[in-house]
C-alpha positions as a Markdown table, in Angstrom:
| # | Residue | x | y | z |
|---|---|---|---|---|
| 1 | Unk | 25.8 | 20.7 | 7.7 |
| 2 | Unk | 23.6 | 20.1 | 5.1 |
| 3 | Unk | 23.4 | 16.1 | 5.8 |
| 4 | Unk | 21.3 | 13.9 | 3.6 |
| 5 | Unk | 19.0 | 11.3 | 4.6 |
| 6 | Unk | 19.5 | 7.6 | 3.3 |
| 7 | Unk | 16.8 | 5.7 | 2.1 |
| 8 | Unk | 15.2 | 8.6 | 1.3 |
| 9 | Unk | 11.7 | 6.9 | -0.1 |
| 10 | Unk | 11.5 | 4.7 | 2.8 |
| 11 | Unk | 11.8 | 7.9 | 5.1 |
| 12 | Unk | 9.3 | 9.8 | 3.0 |
| 13 | Unk | 6.4 | 7.2 | 3.4 |
| 14 | Unk | 7.0 | 6.6 | 7.1 |
| 15 | Unk | 4.2 | 7.6 | 9.8 |
| 16 | Unk | 6.6 | 9.8 | 11.4 |
| 17 | Unk | 7.2 | 11.9 | 8.0 |
| 18 | Unk | 3.3 | 12.2 | 7.6 |
| 19 | Unk | 2.8 | 13.4 | 11.0 |
| 20 | Unk | 5.3 | 16.2 | 10.6 |
| 21 | Unk | 4.1 | 16.9 | 7.3 |
| 22 | Unk | 0.5 | 17.5 | 9.0 |
| 23 | Unk | 2.3 | 19.2 | 12.3 |
| 24 | Unk | 3.7 | 21.9 | 9.7 |
| 25 | Unk | 0.1 | 23.1 | 8.9 |
| 26 | Unk | -0.3 | 23.9 | 12.4 |
| 27 | Unk | 3.2 | 24.3 | 14.2 |
| 28 | Unk | 6.2 | 26.6 | 12.8 |
| 29 | Unk | 8.3 | 23.9 | 11.5 |
| 30 | Unk | 6.2 | 21.1 | 12.8 |
| 31 | Unk | 7.3 | 21.3 | 16.3 |
| 32 | Unk | 8.4 | 23.7 | 19.2 |
| 33 | Unk | 12.1 | 23.5 | 19.0 |
| 34 | Unk | 14.0 | 24.0 | 16.1 |
| 35 | Unk | 16.9 | 21.4 | 17.4 |
| 36 | Unk | 14.0 | 18.1 | 17.0 |
| 37 | Unk | 13.4 | 18.8 | 13.2 |
| 38 | Unk | 16.7 | 20.1 | 11.9 |
| 39 | Unk | 16.7 | 19.5 | 8.1 |
| 40 | Unk | 19.3 | 17.0 | 8.3 |
| 41 | Unk | 17.5 | 15.1 | 10.9 |
| 42 | Unk | 15.5 | 11.8 | 9.7 |
| 43 | Unk | 11.8 | 12.4 | 10.9 |
| 44 | Unk | 10.9 | 10.7 | 14.4 |
| 45 | Unk | 7.7 | 11.2 | 16.1 |
| 46 | Unk | 8.2 | 9.5 | 19.3 |
| 47 | Unk | 4.9 | 7.4 | 20.6 |
| 48 | Unk | 6.2 | 6.3 | 24.1 |
| 49 | Unk | 9.1 | 5.2 | 26.1 |
| 50 | Unk | 10.5 | 3.4 | 29.1 |
| 51 | Unk | 13.4 | 3.0 | 30.8 |
| 52 | Unk | 16.3 | 3.5 | 28.3 |
| 53 | Unk | 14.0 | 2.6 | 25.2 |
| 54 | Unk | 11.8 | 4.9 | 22.8 |
| 55 | Unk | 9.1 | 3.8 | 20.2 |
| 56 | Unk | 8.5 | 6.0 | 17.3 |
| 57 | Unk | 5.0 | 6.0 | 15.8 |
| 58 | Unk | 6.2 | 3.9 | 13.3 |
| 59 | Unk | 6.9 | 0.9 | 15.6 |
| 60 | Unk | 10.3 | 1.2 | 15.8 |
| 61 | Unk | 12.5 | 0.6 | 18.9 |
| 62 | Unk | 15.4 | 2.7 | 19.6 |
| 63 | Unk | 18.1 | 2.6 | 22.4 |
| 64 | Unk | 17.8 | 6.2 | 23.5 |
| 65 | Unk | 21.4 | 7.8 | 24.1 |
| 66 | Unk | 19.8 | 11.2 | 24.0 |
| 67 | Unk | 17.5 | 11.2 | 27.3 |
| 68 | Unk | 15.3 | 14.2 | 26.0 |
| 69 | Unk | 18.5 | 16.4 | 25.7 |
| 70 | Unk | 19.3 | 15.4 | 29.3 |
| 71 | Unk | 16.6 | 15.7 | 31.9 |
| 72 | Unk | 15.8 | 11.8 | 32.2 |
| 73 | Unk | 18.7 | 11.0 | 34.7 |
| 74 | Unk | 16.4 | 8.1 | 36.1 |
| 75 | Unk | 15.5 | 6.9 | 32.4 |
| 76 | Unk | 12.3 | 7.4 | 30.9 |
| 77 | Unk | 9.1 | 6.8 | 33.1 |
| 78 | Unk | 10.6 | 6.3 | 36.3 |
| 79 | Unk | 8.2 | 4.8 | 39.0 |
| 80 | Unk | 9.4 | 6.9 | 41.8 |
| 81 | Unk | 8.5 | 10.1 | 40.0 |
| 82 | Unk | 5.3 | 8.7 | 38.3 |
| 83 | Unk | 4.1 | 7.6 | 41.8 |
| 84 | Unk | 4.9 | 11.3 | 43.3 |
| 85 | Unk | 3.2 | 13.1 | 40.5 |
| 86 | Unk | 0.0 | 11.1 | 40.3 |
| 87 | Unk | 0.1 | 11.6 | 44.4 |
| 88 | Unk | 0.5 | 15.3 | 43.9 |
| 89 | Unk | -2.3 | 15.8 | 41.2 |
| 90 | Unk | -4.7 | 13.2 | 42.4 |
| 91 | Unk | -4.4 | 14.3 | 46.6 |
| 92 | Unk | -3.1 | 17.8 | 46.7 |
| 93 | Unk | -3.4 | 19.5 | 43.2 |
| 94 | Unk | -1.3 | 20.5 | 40.3 |
| 95 | Unk | -1.0 | 24.5 | 40.6 |
| 96 | Unk | -1.9 | 25.7 | 44.1 |
| 97 | Unk | -1.1 | 29.4 | 43.6 |
| 98 | Unk | 0.1 | 29.7 | 47.0 |
| 99 | Unk | 3.7 | 28.6 | 48.6 |
| 100 | Unk | 3.8 | 24.8 | 49.5 |
| 101 | Unk | 5.8 | 22.9 | 51.8 |
| 102 | Unk | 7.1 | 20.5 | 49.0 |
| 103 | Unk | 8.8 | 23.5 | 47.3 |
| 104 | Unk | 10.5 | 24.2 | 50.5 |
| 105 | Unk | 11.7 | 20.5 | 50.9 |
| 106 | Unk | 13.1 | 20.6 | 46.7 |
| 107 | Unk | 14.8 | 23.8 | 48.2 |
| 108 | Unk | 16.4 | 22.1 | 51.2 |
| 109 | Unk | 17.6 | 18.8 | 49.2 |
| 110 | Unk | 19.0 | 20.5 | 46.4 |
| 111 | Unk | 21.0 | 22.5 | 49.5 |
| 112 | Unk | 22.5 | 19.7 | 50.7 |
| 113 | Unk | 24.0 | 18.5 | 47.2 |
| 114 | Unk | 24.9 | 22.0 | 46.2 |
| 115 | Unk | 26.7 | 23.6 | 49.3 |
| 116 | Unk | 27.7 | 27.0 | 47.4 |
| 117 | Unk | 23.9 | 27.9 | 47.4 |
| 118 | Unk | 22.5 | 29.4 | 50.5 |
| 119 | Unk | 19.2 | 30.6 | 49.1 |
| 120 | Unk | 17.4 | 29.5 | 45.6 |
| 121 | Unk | 14.7 | 30.2 | 43.3 |
| 122 | Unk | 12.8 | 28.1 | 41.1 |
| 123 | Unk | 11.9 | 28.6 | 37.5 |
| 124 | Unk | 10.7 | 26.8 | 34.6 |
| 125 | Unk | 13.7 | 26.2 | 32.1 |
| 126 | Unk | 17.1 | 26.9 | 31.7 |
| 127 | Unk | 16.6 | 30.0 | 30.1 |
| 128 | Unk | 14.8 | 31.6 | 32.8 |
| 129 | Unk | 16.8 | 31.0 | 35.2 |
| 130 | Unk | 20.0 | 31.9 | 33.8 |
| 131 | Unk | 18.2 | 35.3 | 32.5 |
| 132 | Unk | 17.5 | 35.6 | 36.1 |
| 133 | Unk | 21.2 | 34.6 | 37.3 |
| 134 | Unk | 22.4 | 37.5 | 34.9 |
| 135 | Unk | 19.9 | 40.1 | 36.3 |
| 136 | Unk | 21.1 | 39.2 | 39.9 |
| 137 | Unk | 24.8 | 39.5 | 39.2 |
| 138 | Unk | 24.4 | 43.1 | 37.5 |
| 139 | Unk | 22.1 | 44.3 | 40.5 |
| 140 | Unk | 24.7 | 43.0 | 43.0 |
| 141 | Unk | 27.7 | 44.0 | 41.6 |
| 142 | Unk | 26.0 | 47.3 | 39.8 |
| 143 | Unk | 27.7 | 46.4 | 36.7 |
| 144 | Unk | 26.7 | 45.4 | 33.2 |
| 145 | Unk | 29.2 | 43.8 | 31.2 |
| 146 | Unk | 28.9 | 40.3 | 31.1 |
| 147 | Unk | 32.0 | 37.8 | 29.9 |
| 148 | Unk | 31.0 | 34.8 | 28.6 |
| 149 | Unk | 32.5 | 31.9 | 26.6 |
| 150 | Unk | 32.4 | 30.9 | 22.5 |
| 151 | Unk | 30.5 | 28.0 | 22.2 |
| 152 | Unk | 28.7 | 28.0 | 25.5 |
| 153 | Unk | 24.9 | 28.3 | 25.5 |
| 154 | Unk | 22.8 | 29.9 | 28.5 |
| 155 | Unk | 19.2 | 30.1 | 26.7 |
| 156 | Unk | 17.9 | 32.6 | 24.3 |
| 157 | Unk | 17.2 | 35.3 | 26.4 |
| 158 | Unk | 17.8 | 38.9 | 25.4 |
| 159 | Unk | 21.0 | 39.6 | 27.6 |
| 160 | Unk | 22.8 | 36.2 | 26.9 |
| 161 | Unk | 22.3 | 34.7 | 23.6 |
| 162 | Unk | 25.1 | 34.7 | 21.4 |
| 163 | Unk | 25.6 | 33.1 | 17.8 |
| 164 | Unk | 27.3 | 30.1 | 19.8 |
| 165 | Unk | 28.0 | 28.1 | 16.7 |
| 166 | Unk | 29.3 | 31.0 | 14.5 |
| 167 | Unk | 31.5 | 30.4 | 11.7 |
| 168 | Unk | 35.2 | 30.9 | 12.5 |
| 169 | Unk | 35.7 | 33.6 | 10.3 |
| 170 | Unk | 33.4 | 35.5 | 12.3 |
| 171 | Unk | 35.3 | 35.1 | 15.5 |
| 172 | Unk | 38.0 | 37.5 | 16.3 |
| 173 | Unk | 41.8 | 36.5 | 16.2 |
| 174 | Unk | 42.4 | 38.0 | 19.3 |
| 175 | Unk | 40.5 | 35.5 | 21.3 |
| 176 | Unk | 38.1 | 37.5 | 22.4 |
| 177 | Unk | 35.6 | 40.3 | 21.4 |
| 178 | Unk | 31.9 | 41.5 | 21.0 |
| 179 | Unk | 29.3 | 38.7 | 21.1 |
| 180 | Unk | 27.6 | 38.5 | 18.0 |
| 181 | Unk | 23.6 | 38.1 | 18.2 |
| 182 | Unk | 22.0 | 35.1 | 18.1 |
| 183 | Unk | 19.3 | 35.8 | 16.0 |
| 184 | Unk | 17.5 | 38.4 | 14.8 |
| 185 | Unk | 15.0 | 40.4 | 16.9 |
| 186 | Unk | 17.2 | 41.0 | 19.6 |
| 187 | Unk | 17.6 | 44.4 | 21.5 |
| 188 | Unk | 20.8 | 46.1 | 22.5 |
| 189 | Unk | 21.4 | 44.0 | 25.9 |
| 190 | Unk | 23.6 | 41.5 | 24.3 |
| 191 | Unk | 26.3 | 44.3 | 23.3 |
| 192 | Unk | 27.1 | 44.1 | 27.1 |
| 193 | Unk | 28.4 | 40.4 | 26.5 |
| 194 | Unk | 32.3 | 39.8 | 25.5 |
| 195 | Unk | 32.9 | 36.4 | 24.4 |
| 196 | Unk | 36.1 | 34.6 | 25.1 |
| 197 | Unk | 37.8 | 31.7 | 23.8 |
| 198 | Unk | 37.4 | 28.8 | 26.3 |
| 199 | Unk | 40.3 | 27.2 | 28.0 |
| 200 | Unk | 42.5 | 30.2 | 27.1 |
| 201 | Unk | 43.6 | 32.2 | 30.0 |
| 202 | Unk | 45.4 | 34.4 | 28.2 |
| 203 | Unk | 42.3 | 35.6 | 26.2 |
| 204 | Unk | 40.4 | 35.9 | 29.3 |
| 205 | Unk | 43.0 | 37.7 | 31.1 |
| 206 | Unk | 43.2 | 40.3 | 28.1 |
| 207 | Unk | 39.6 | 40.8 | 28.0 |
| 208 | Unk | 39.5 | 41.4 | 31.6 |
| 209 | Unk | 42.1 | 43.9 | 31.6 |
| 210 | Unk | 39.9 | 45.9 | 29.1 |
| 211 | Unk | 36.4 | 45.4 | 30.5 |
| 212 | Unk | 36.8 | 44.0 | 33.8 |
| 213 | Unk | 36.1 | 47.1 | 35.7 |
| 214 | Unk | 32.8 | 47.1 | 34.0 |
| 215 | Unk | 32.1 | 43.0 | 34.0 |
| 216 | Unk | 29.3 | 42.2 | 36.9 |
| 217 | Unk | 30.3 | 38.1 | 36.2 |
| 218 | Unk | 32.3 | 35.7 | 34.1 |
| 219 | Unk | 29.8 | 33.2 | 33.2 |
| 220 | Unk | 30.3 | 29.6 | 31.6 |
| 221 | Unk | 29.6 | 26.1 | 31.1 |
| 222 | Unk | 32.0 | 24.6 | 33.6 |
| 223 | Unk | 32.1 | 21.6 | 30.8 |
| 224 | Unk | 31.5 | 23.1 | 27.6 |
| 225 | Unk | 28.5 | 20.8 | 26.8 |
| 226 | Unk | 27.2 | 22.4 | 23.8 |
| 227 | Unk | 30.4 | 22.4 | 21.3 |
| 228 | Unk | 31.0 | 18.5 | 21.9 |
| 229 | Unk | 31.9 | 18.2 | 25.4 |
| 230 | Unk | 35.2 | 20.2 | 26.2 |
| 231 | Unk | 36.4 | 19.6 | 29.7 |
| 232 | Unk | 38.1 | 22.4 | 31.5 |
| 233 | Unk | 42.3 | 22.1 | 31.4 |
| 234 | Unk | 43.6 | 21.2 | 34.6 |
| 235 | Unk | 43.4 | 24.2 | 37.3 |
| 236 | Unk | 41.5 | 26.3 | 34.7 |
| 237 | Unk | 38.1 | 27.0 | 36.8 |
| 238 | Unk | 39.9 | 27.7 | 39.7 |
| 239 | Unk | 42.1 | 30.1 | 38.0 |
| 240 | Unk | 39.2 | 31.9 | 35.9 |
| 241 | Unk | 37.3 | 32.0 | 39.4 |
| 242 | Unk | 40.7 | 34.1 | 40.7 |
| 243 | Unk | 40.6 | 36.2 | 37.8 |
| 244 | Unk | 37.0 | 37.0 | 38.1 |
| 245 | Unk | 37.3 | 38.1 | 41.8 |
| 246 | Unk | 40.4 | 40.1 | 41.2 |
| 247 | Unk | 38.4 | 42.1 | 38.7 |
| 248 | Unk | 35.5 | 42.6 | 41.1 |
| 249 | Unk | 33.1 | 40.0 | 39.1 |
| 250 | Unk | 31.2 | 37.2 | 40.1 |
| 251 | Unk | 31.3 | 33.9 | 38.8 |
| 252 | Unk | 28.1 | 32.1 | 37.3 |
| 253 | Unk | 28.0 | 28.3 | 36.4 |
| 254 | Unk | 25.7 | 27.4 | 34.2 |
| 255 | Unk | 24.9 | 23.6 | 35.1 |
| 256 | Unk | 21.8 | 23.1 | 33.2 |
| 257 | Unk | 23.8 | 20.2 | 31.7 |
| 258 | Unk | 26.2 | 19.1 | 34.3 |
| 259 | Unk | 24.2 | 19.5 | 37.5 |
| 260 | Unk | 23.5 | 16.2 | 39.0 |
| 261 | Unk | 25.0 | 14.3 | 36.1 |
| 262 | Unk | 28.8 | 14.5 | 36.1 |
| 263 | Unk | 28.2 | 14.4 | 40.0 |
| 264 | Unk | 25.3 | 14.9 | 42.2 |
| 265 | Unk | 26.7 | 18.2 | 43.2 |
| 266 | Unk | 27.4 | 18.8 | 39.6 |
| 267 | Unk | 30.7 | 20.0 | 37.9 |
| 268 | Unk | 31.5 | 22.3 | 41.2 |
| 269 | Unk | 31.5 | 19.1 | 43.3 |
| 270 | Unk | 33.8 | 17.2 | 40.8 |
| 271 | Unk | 36.1 | 19.9 | 40.3 |
| 272 | Unk | 36.2 | 21.5 | 43.7 |
| 273 | Unk | 35.1 | 24.8 | 42.4 |
| 274 | Unk | 32.4 | 27.0 | 43.7 |
| 275 | Unk | 31.1 | 29.3 | 41.9 |
| 276 | Unk | 29.2 | 32.5 | 43.2 |
| 277 | Unk | 26.0 | 31.8 | 41.2 |
| 278 | Unk | 24.4 | 28.5 | 40.2 |
| 279 | Unk | 22.1 | 27.6 | 37.8 |
| 280 | Unk | 20.7 | 24.2 | 37.1 |
| 281 | Unk | 17.7 | 22.5 | 35.3 |
| 282 | Unk | 17.5 | 19.3 | 33.3 |
| 283 | Unk | 18.3 | 16.4 | 35.8 |
| 284 | Unk | 16.7 | 17.7 | 38.7 |
| 285 | Unk | 13.4 | 17.7 | 37.5 |
| 286 | Unk | 13.2 | 13.9 | 36.1 |
| 287 | Unk | 11.4 | 15.2 | 32.7 |
| 288 | Unk | 9.3 | 18.0 | 34.0 |
| 289 | Unk | 9.8 | 21.6 | 33.1 |
| 290 | Unk | 12.3 | 23.1 | 36.2 |
| 291 | Unk | 15.3 | 25.0 | 36.7 |
| 292 | Unk | 16.7 | 26.9 | 39.9 |
| 293 | Unk | 19.3 | 29.4 | 40.4 |
| 294 | Unk | 21.0 | 30.2 | 43.5 |
| 295 | Unk | 23.8 | 32.0 | 45.7 |
| 296 | Unk | 24.8 | 33.3 | 48.9 |
| 297 | Unk | 22.1 | 34.3 | 51.6 |
| 298 | Unk | 23.6 | 38.3 | 51.0 |
| 299 | Unk | 23.3 | 38.1 | 47.4 |
| 300 | Unk | 19.9 | 36.9 | 47.2 |
| 301 | Unk | 18.7 | 39.6 | 49.4 |
| 302 | Unk | 18.5 | 41.5 | 46.0 |
| 303 | Unk | 15.3 | 39.9 | 45.3 |
| 304 | Unk | 14.0 | 39.4 | 49.2 |
| 305 | Unk | 14.4 | 42.9 | 50.0 |
| 306 | Unk | 14.3 | 44.4 | 46.2 |
| 307 | Unk | 14.9 | 46.0 | 43.9 |
| 308 | Unk | 15.4 | 43.0 | 41.8 |
| 309 | Unk | 12.1 | 41.1 | 40.6 |
| 310 | Unk | 11.7 | 37.3 | 40.2 |
| 311 | Unk | 8.3 | 35.6 | 39.6 |
| 312 | Unk | 6.4 | 33.2 | 37.4 |
| 313 | Unk | 3.0 | 31.5 | 37.9 |
| 314 | Unk | 4.6 | 28.1 | 37.3 |
| 315 | Unk | 7.6 | 28.8 | 39.1 |
| 316 | Unk | 8.0 | 25.9 | 42.0 |
| 317 | Unk | 4.4 | 24.7 | 40.8 |
| 318 | Unk | 3.8 | 21.8 | 42.8 |
| 319 | Unk | 3.8 | 18.9 | 39.9 |
| 320 | Unk | 7.3 | 19.6 | 38.5 |
| 321 | Unk | 8.4 | 20.3 | 42.5 |
| 322 | Unk | 7.0 | 16.6 | 43.5 |
| 323 | Unk | 9.0 | 14.9 | 40.4 |
| 324 | Unk | 12.2 | 17.0 | 41.4 |
| 325 | Unk | 11.3 | 15.5 | 45.2 |
| 326 | Unk | 11.6 | 11.8 | 44.0 |
| 327 | Unk | 14.8 | 12.5 | 41.9 |
| 328 | Unk | 16.6 | 14.1 | 44.8 |
| 329 | Unk | 15.0 | 11.8 | 47.2 |
| 330 | Unk | 16.4 | 8.8 | 45.0 |
| 331 | Unk | 20.1 | 10.4 | 44.4 |
| 332 | Unk | 20.1 | 11.3 | 48.2 |
| 333 | Unk | 19.6 | 8.0 | 49.1 |
| 334 | Unk | 22.4 | 6.1 | 47.3 |
| 335 | Unk | 24.5 | 8.6 | 45.7 |
| 336 | Unk | 27.3 | 6.2 | 45.8 |
| 337 | Unk | 25.5 | 3.2 | 44.0 |
| 338 | Unk | 23.9 | 6.0 | 41.2 |
| 339 | Unk | 26.8 | 7.5 | 40.3 |
| 340 | Unk | 29.0 | 4.5 | 40.4 |
| 341 | Unk | 26.6 | 2.8 | 38.0 |
| 342 | Unk | 26.5 | 6.0 | 36.0 |
| 343 | Unk | 29.9 | 6.3 | 35.6 |
| 344 | Unk | 30.1 | 2.4 | 34.8 |
| 345 | Unk | 28.0 | 2.3 | 31.7 |
| 346 | Unk | 29.5 | 5.5 | 30.5 |
| 347 | Unk | 33.1 | 4.3 | 30.8 |
| 348 | Unk | 31.9 | 1.1 | 29.0 |
| 349 | Unk | 30.4 | 3.0 | 26.2 |
| 350 | Unk | 33.5 | 5.5 | 25.6 |
| 351 | Unk | 36.1 | 2.3 | 26.3 |
| 352 | Unk | 34.1 | 0.5 | 23.5 |
| 353 | Unk | 33.8 | 3.4 | 20.9 |
| 354 | Unk | 37.7 | 4.6 | 21.1 |
| 355 | Unk | 38.7 | 0.5 | 20.6 |
| 356 | Unk | 36.4 | 0.8 | 17.6 |
| 357 | Unk | 37.6 | 3.7 | 16.5 |
| 358 | Unk | 41.2 | 2.4 | 16.8 |
| 359 | Unk | 41.0 | -0.5 | 15.2 |
| 360 | Unk | 39.1 | 0.6 | 12.3 |
| 361 | Unk | 41.9 | 3.8 | 12.1 |
| 362 | Unk | 39.0 | 6.1 | 12.3 |
| 363 | Unk | 40.0 | 9.6 | 13.6 |
| 364 | Unk | 38.0 | 10.8 | 16.4 |
| 365 | Unk | 38.1 | 12.4 | 19.7 |
| 366 | Unk | 35.9 | 10.5 | 22.4 |
| 367 | Unk | 35.3 | 12.8 | 25.5 |
| 368 | Unk | 33.5 | 11.6 | 28.8 |
| 369 | Unk | 32.4 | 12.3 | 32.3 |
| 370 | Unk | 29.9 | 10.4 | 34.1 |
| 371 | Unk | 26.7 | 10.1 | 31.9 |
| 372 | Unk | 27.9 | 12.6 | 29.6 |
| 373 | Unk | 29.7 | 11.5 | 26.2 |
| 374 | Unk | 30.7 | 13.0 | 22.9 |
| 375 | Unk | 32.3 | 10.7 | 20.3 |
| 376 | Unk | 33.2 | 13.4 | 17.7 |
| 377 | Unk | 34.3 | 12.2 | 14.4 |
| 378 | Unk | 37.2 | 14.2 | 12.9 |
| 379 | Unk | 38.3 | 15.1 | 9.4 |
| 380 | Unk | 42.2 | 14.0 | 10.7 |
| 381 | Unk | 44.0 | 13.0 | 13.4 |
| 382 | Unk | 44.6 | 15.7 | 16.1 |
| 383 | Unk | 46.0 | 15.8 | 19.7 |
| 384 | Unk | 43.0 | 17.1 | 21.1 |
| 385 | Unk | 39.9 | 19.4 | 21.2 |
| 386 | Unk | 40.2 | 22.2 | 23.8 |
| 387 | Unk | 37.5 | 25.0 | 22.8 |
| 388 | Unk | 34.9 | 25.5 | 20.3 |
| 389 | Unk | 37.4 | 26.8 | 17.4 |
| 390 | Unk | 39.2 | 23.6 | 17.5 |
| 391 | Unk | 36.0 | 21.5 | 17.3 |
| 392 | Unk | 34.2 | 23.7 | 14.3 |
| 393 | Unk | 37.7 | 23.5 | 12.5 |
| 394 | Unk | 38.3 | 19.7 | 12.8 |
| 395 | Unk | 35.0 | 18.0 | 13.4 |
| 396 | Unk | 33.8 | 16.0 | 10.4 |
| 397 | Unk | 29.9 | 17.2 | 10.8 |
| 398 | Unk | 28.9 | 15.6 | 7.3 |
| 399 | Unk | 30.2 | 11.9 | 8.3 |
| 400 | Unk | 28.7 | 12.2 | 11.5 |
| 401 | Unk | 25.3 | 12.8 | 10.3 |
| 402 | Unk | 25.6 | 10.0 | 7.8 |
| 403 | Unk | 26.7 | 7.6 | 10.8 |
| 404 | Unk | 23.6 | 9.0 | 12.7 |
| 405 | Unk | 21.3 | 8.2 | 10.0 |
| 406 | Unk | 22.6 | 4.7 | 9.9 |
| 407 | Unk | 22.4 | 4.1 | 13.7 |
| 408 | Unk | 18.9 | 5.8 | 13.6 |
| 409 | Unk | 18.0 | 2.9 | 11.3 |
| 410 | Unk | 19.5 | 0.1 | 13.2 |
| 411 | Unk | 17.5 | 1.3 | 16.7 |
| 412 | Unk | 19.9 | 3.4 | 18.2 |
| 413 | Unk | 19.2 | 7.2 | 18.8 |
| 414 | Unk | 21.6 | 10.3 | 19.6 |
| 415 | Unk | 21.5 | 13.8 | 17.9 |
| 416 | Unk | 22.7 | 14.1 | 14.3 |
| 417 | Unk | 24.5 | 17.5 | 15.4 |
| 418 | Unk | 28.1 | 16.6 | 16.3 |
| 419 | Unk | 27.9 | 19.4 | 18.9 |
| 420 | Unk | 25.3 | 17.8 | 21.1 |
| 421 | Unk | 26.7 | 15.5 | 23.7 |
| 422 | Unk | 25.1 | 12.1 | 24.2 |
| 423 | Unk | 23.6 | 11.5 | 27.9 |
| 424 | Unk | 23.0 | 8.0 | 29.7 |
| 425 | Unk | 20.9 | 7.5 | 32.7 |
| 426 | Unk | 20.4 | 4.7 | 35.5 |
| 427 | Unk | 18.3 | 3.0 | 33.3 |
| 428 | Unk | 21.3 | 1.7 | 30.9 |
| 429 | Unk | 22.7 | -1.2 | 31.6 |
| 430 | Unk | 25.4 | -2.8 | 30.7 |
| 431 | Unk | 23.9 | -5.1 | 28.1 |
| 432 | Unk | 22.3 | -2.2 | 26.5 |
| 433 | Unk | 25.6 | -0.6 | 26.2 |
| 434 | Unk | 27.0 | -4.1 | 24.5 |
| 435 | Unk | 24.3 | -3.9 | 22.4 |
| 436 | Unk | 24.9 | -0.4 | 21.1 |
| 437 | Unk | 28.4 | -1.4 | 20.7 |
| 438 | Unk | 27.7 | -4.0 | 18.6 |
| 439 | Unk | 25.7 | -1.7 | 16.3 |
| 440 | Unk | 28.3 | 1.2 | 16.5 |
| 441 | Unk | 30.9 | -1.2 | 15.0 |
| 442 | Unk | 28.6 | -2.2 | 12.1 |
| 443 | Unk | 27.7 | 1.0 | 11.6 |
| 444 | Unk | 31.2 | 2.3 | 11.4 |
| 445 | Unk | 32.5 | 0.1 | 9.1 |
| 446 | Unk | 29.6 | 0.9 | 7.0 |
| 447 | Unk | 30.1 | 4.7 | 7.0 |
| 448 | Unk | 33.3 | 6.1 | 8.4 |
| 449 | Unk | 36.0 | 3.5 | 7.0 |
| 450 | Unk | 37.7 | 5.4 | 4.3 |
């Protein structure tokens, strides 16, 4: 995915490009996340945002379909979150170093949305919570191997960071095999991970037949959100749960992306399948860095009584807890209204894109559920995309980058990597979606019609 930025001279002279060049002298690569400064990304340094709109340091305005990679369920700068955080900082303190009532209240409200959780712990990122969830599974079962899925991302900790966007030739023909380390410098714990093709029960059955007696858990994104938004096949999640339990293993749902997005109670509420351990982050924090992992009270005794350690100076700090409580209060007060709106604008955008692509004979696959959407351009017409290998084989990454460049230059932002889904918020209106679709059709005619 090399990509080429159009209007090169204008891009190089932009304030965003100049700021990033300066940043590279202090920040490795110009930023603290590689995903924000990919080589095929048109330079964009954000200045401010409100609702569903974002402005860069050049003064360009964008309709934001990225929402900071998912956390902004209520949009940029929601009043309820701002007021809660301001009140916490000014009247009580940002970091108190002791247990606080707000932390307890947030935990109680999460349990209302996620009945599978009896006890939980807070952390600062999805990576931290996933790492702790895996340690919990290993401690509780006394087993070390972990079964995961190709294209699924569970953070960059030692135990789970696989090469989740591996070239096809590096993946085993049988549909499962040892995990490929995701980066250099990793230790040996990744050797305990077996990766399996998503949505393939036969491959999982073979993997469990070989490794099931040693497996502590089967860990998944219940909707594959890091490979183009791939839905589980009918009955897949329930069958995986049964197969894992038959092998004596647990089921871990990584709901960092799906939690409080596809429904208030995440994918487990939507599909009516309860995991043994749940990880959540992103949407619950309203833009503040928070995550959680939880399970049954019996399982969480591994932390309460030992031997499993979990800590963190900033875990459950008062600022992020006040933000999370504001988000949870908003959702709990009007679940039906909020998710009805989120589904409506997502349905509108997905239907509009499908119509544009159909009329212009552009091969594509548009997947969406609630305020999660992926509009994947394919090289040719395909029946469907069901796993990472399908996306890797059929998606037209280069044309998607060119299309994203055009859209960004015309005031609509989404990530240029076709693996990354789009995120909508309560701040997106039907009029905003109409504006997006008007530009989408023009961009498709300019960049995608063959």
